[in-house]
Amino acid sequence: MFARKDIIEILKDESKNEWLFSLADKIRKDNVGDEIHLRGLIEFSNICKCSCKYCGLRSPNKEVSRYRILKDELLEYAKNAVKMGYKTLVLQSGEDEFYTQEKMVEIIKEIKKLDVALTLSIGERSYEDYQAFKEAGADRYLIRIETTDRQLYKNMHPNMDFNNRVRCLKDLRKLGYEVGTGCLVGLPNQTIESLADDILFFKEINADMVGIGPFISNPQTPLKNYPNGNFELSLKVMALTRIMLPDINIPATTAMETLNPNGRIIALQSGANVVMPNVTTTEYRAKYKIYPNKICITENPDKCRNCIEAKIKSIGRTISTGYGFSHPKQ
Ligand code: 5AD
Ligand code: FES
């Protein structure tokens, strides 16, 4: 365990990188073992009412062709993913009000008939919505805090409220979800100190899952002239998160692989234990363009499953056949 000042020092000192990555890898092995959990990701709508400055799906961006996958088609993707062996499905979308509480409840109930753990990642909703989704069978919820620096949060998220984001995380926790959060690394004007605070925040809210990825500059957003985040620094934030929260689930994120062709495998050897391959087909993948050069946009679900399985086996790790709930030792 590190204190805030240690975290800051480690983040600033590049000579400690290799030591940090091996320590995180060991702590991962001791606490969650060599199994990797694969989560089948269904990006079911790229319509979003928000205007996050970094995100290509922001509503003012007129250059994306928008889509919604409706229930029946969504269920086809879900069934196909289950056939491929996925034990967890993740439903992710922009903040799309078309998917009312009622519509989501119907979808959740149908998916839960497939004997899978279900994660939602559909943004800020009311307590009542979260409660209805939980009662319908949702097991987990992902909502990144993005940054705990309140001023930066305000600059990055027009018309959004940091306190409401925290309220969402607390509501989800109260309702008994496994709660996933995370942050971006390399946002314009983000400080090392605030990244240390992000890690301490994950600990404070007792997160079950933490996803960390570098900021990738998107030419269709107001941040187009800012540089990408740094791969190594995001890896360090991830490794420190593993050390501070030893038994949680940590994904090797797609954004990491976008900046480094071997990014997910490097992440899996520096503290991560989860990968979230896409299980939709190519007609939608390219349109879910949060940032440019996203991986696998011309692949199909089988290809990704086989590709990632081979990579995982090549580093001596195994694929979990369980649902992959967090805190395996508790
Ligand atoms: N670069 C990297 N990650 C991004 N996200 C959104 N926009 C970008 C970007 N330009 C991340 C956010 C969000 C997740 C779904 O994608 O952290 O929570
Ligand atoms: Fe999609 Fe490798 S994970 S091709």
GROMACS .gro file of N, CA, C and O and ligand atoms in nm, residues 54-56 92 144 146 184 214-218 255 290-291, ligand 1:
model
   78
   54TYR      N    1  -1.381   1.524  -2.497
   54TYR     CA    2  -1.285   1.431  -2.556
   54TYR      C    3  -1.350   1.325  -2.644
   54TYR      O    4  -1.284   1.254  -2.717
   55CYS      N    5  -1.482   1.311  -2.637
   55CYS     CA    6  -1.546   1.192  -2.692
   55CYS      C    7  -1.609   1.215  -2.829
   55CYS      O    8  -1.687   1.309  -2.848
   56GLY      N    9  -1.578   1.125  -2.921
   56GLY     CA   10  -1.630   1.135  -3.057
   56GLY      C   11  -1.781   1.115  -3.067
   56GLY      O   12  -1.842   1.154  -3.166
   92GLN      N   13  -2.310  -0.155  -2.360
   92GLN     CA   14  -2.261  -0.018  -2.350
   92GLN      C   15  -2.325   0.070  -2.456
   92GLN      O   16  -2.350   0.025  -2.568
  144ARG      N   17  -1.725   0.543  -1.539
  144ARG     CA   18  -1.597   0.600  -1.499
  144ARG      C   19  -1.619   0.739  -1.439
  144ARG      O   20  -1.702   0.815  -1.490
  146GLU      N   21  -1.386   0.944  -1.466
  146GLU     CA   22  -1.308   1.013  -1.570
  146GLU      C   23  -1.192   1.095  -1.513
  146GLU      O   24  -1.079   1.081  -1.555
  184LEU      N   25  -0.946   0.861  -1.726
  184LEU     CA   26  -0.866   0.885  -1.846
  184LEU      C   27  -0.730   0.938  -1.801
  184LEU      O   28  -0.722   1.011  -1.702
  214PRO      N   29  -0.556   0.564  -2.181
  214PRO     CA   30  -0.501   0.693  -2.221
  214PRO      C   31  -0.605   0.774  -2.298
  214PRO      O   32  -0.688   0.717  -2.370
  215PHE      N   33  -0.600   0.905  -2.284
  215PHE     CA   34  -0.680   0.993  -2.369
  215PHE      C   35  -0.624   0.984  -2.512
  215PHE      O   36  -0.503   0.989  -2.532
  216ILE      N   37  -0.713   0.966  -2.609
  216ILE     CA   38  -0.670   0.963  -2.749
  216ILE      C   39  -0.741   1.077  -2.821
  216ILE      O   40  -0.864   1.086  -2.821
  217SER      N   41  -0.660   1.165  -2.878
  217SER     CA   42  -0.714   1.288  -2.936
  217SER      C   43  -0.802   1.258  -3.059
  217SER      O   44  -0.759   1.187  -3.150
  218ASN      N   45  -0.922   1.310  -3.057
  218ASN     CA   46  -1.016   1.282  -3.166
  218ASN      C   47  -1.036   1.408  -3.250
  218ASN      O   48  -1.076   1.512  -3.198
  255ALA      N   49  -0.822   0.122  -2.550
  255ALA     CA   50  -0.745   0.246  -2.576
  255ALA      C   51  -0.595   0.221  -2.561
  255ALA      O   52  -0.514   0.279  -2.633
  290ILE      N   53  -1.541   0.650  -3.056
  290ILE     CA   54  -1.511   0.737  -2.942
  290ILE      C   55  -1.382   0.813  -2.971
  290ILE      O   56  -1.369   0.931  -2.944
  291TYR      N   57  -1.284   0.741  -3.031
  291TYR     CA   58  -1.155   0.802  -3.068
  291TYR      C   59  -1.108   0.734  -3.195
  291TYR      O   60  -1.157   0.626  -3.231
  3315AD     N1   61  -0.982   0.871  -2.568
  3315AD     C1   62  -0.980   0.768  -2.479
  3315AD     N2   63  -1.088   0.725  -2.410
  3315AD     C2   64  -1.203   0.791  -2.430
  3315AD     N3   65  -1.324   0.775  -2.374
  3315AD     C3   66  -1.407   0.865  -2.427
  3315AD     N4   67  -1.343   0.942  -2.517
  3315AD     C4   68  -1.214   0.899  -2.519
  3315AD     C5   69  -1.097   0.939  -2.591
  3315AD     N5   70  -1.098   1.039  -2.678
  3315AD     C6   71  -1.353   0.677  -2.269
  3315AD     C7   72  -1.419   0.742  -2.148
  3315AD     C8   73  -1.549   0.666  -2.134
  3315AD     C9   74  -1.520   0.538  -2.207
  3315AD    C10   75  -1.641   0.465  -2.256
  3315AD     O1   76  -1.441   0.578  -2.316
  3315AD     O2   77  -1.338   0.724  -2.033
  3315AD     O3   78  -1.587   0.643  -2.000
   0.00000   0.00000   0.00000
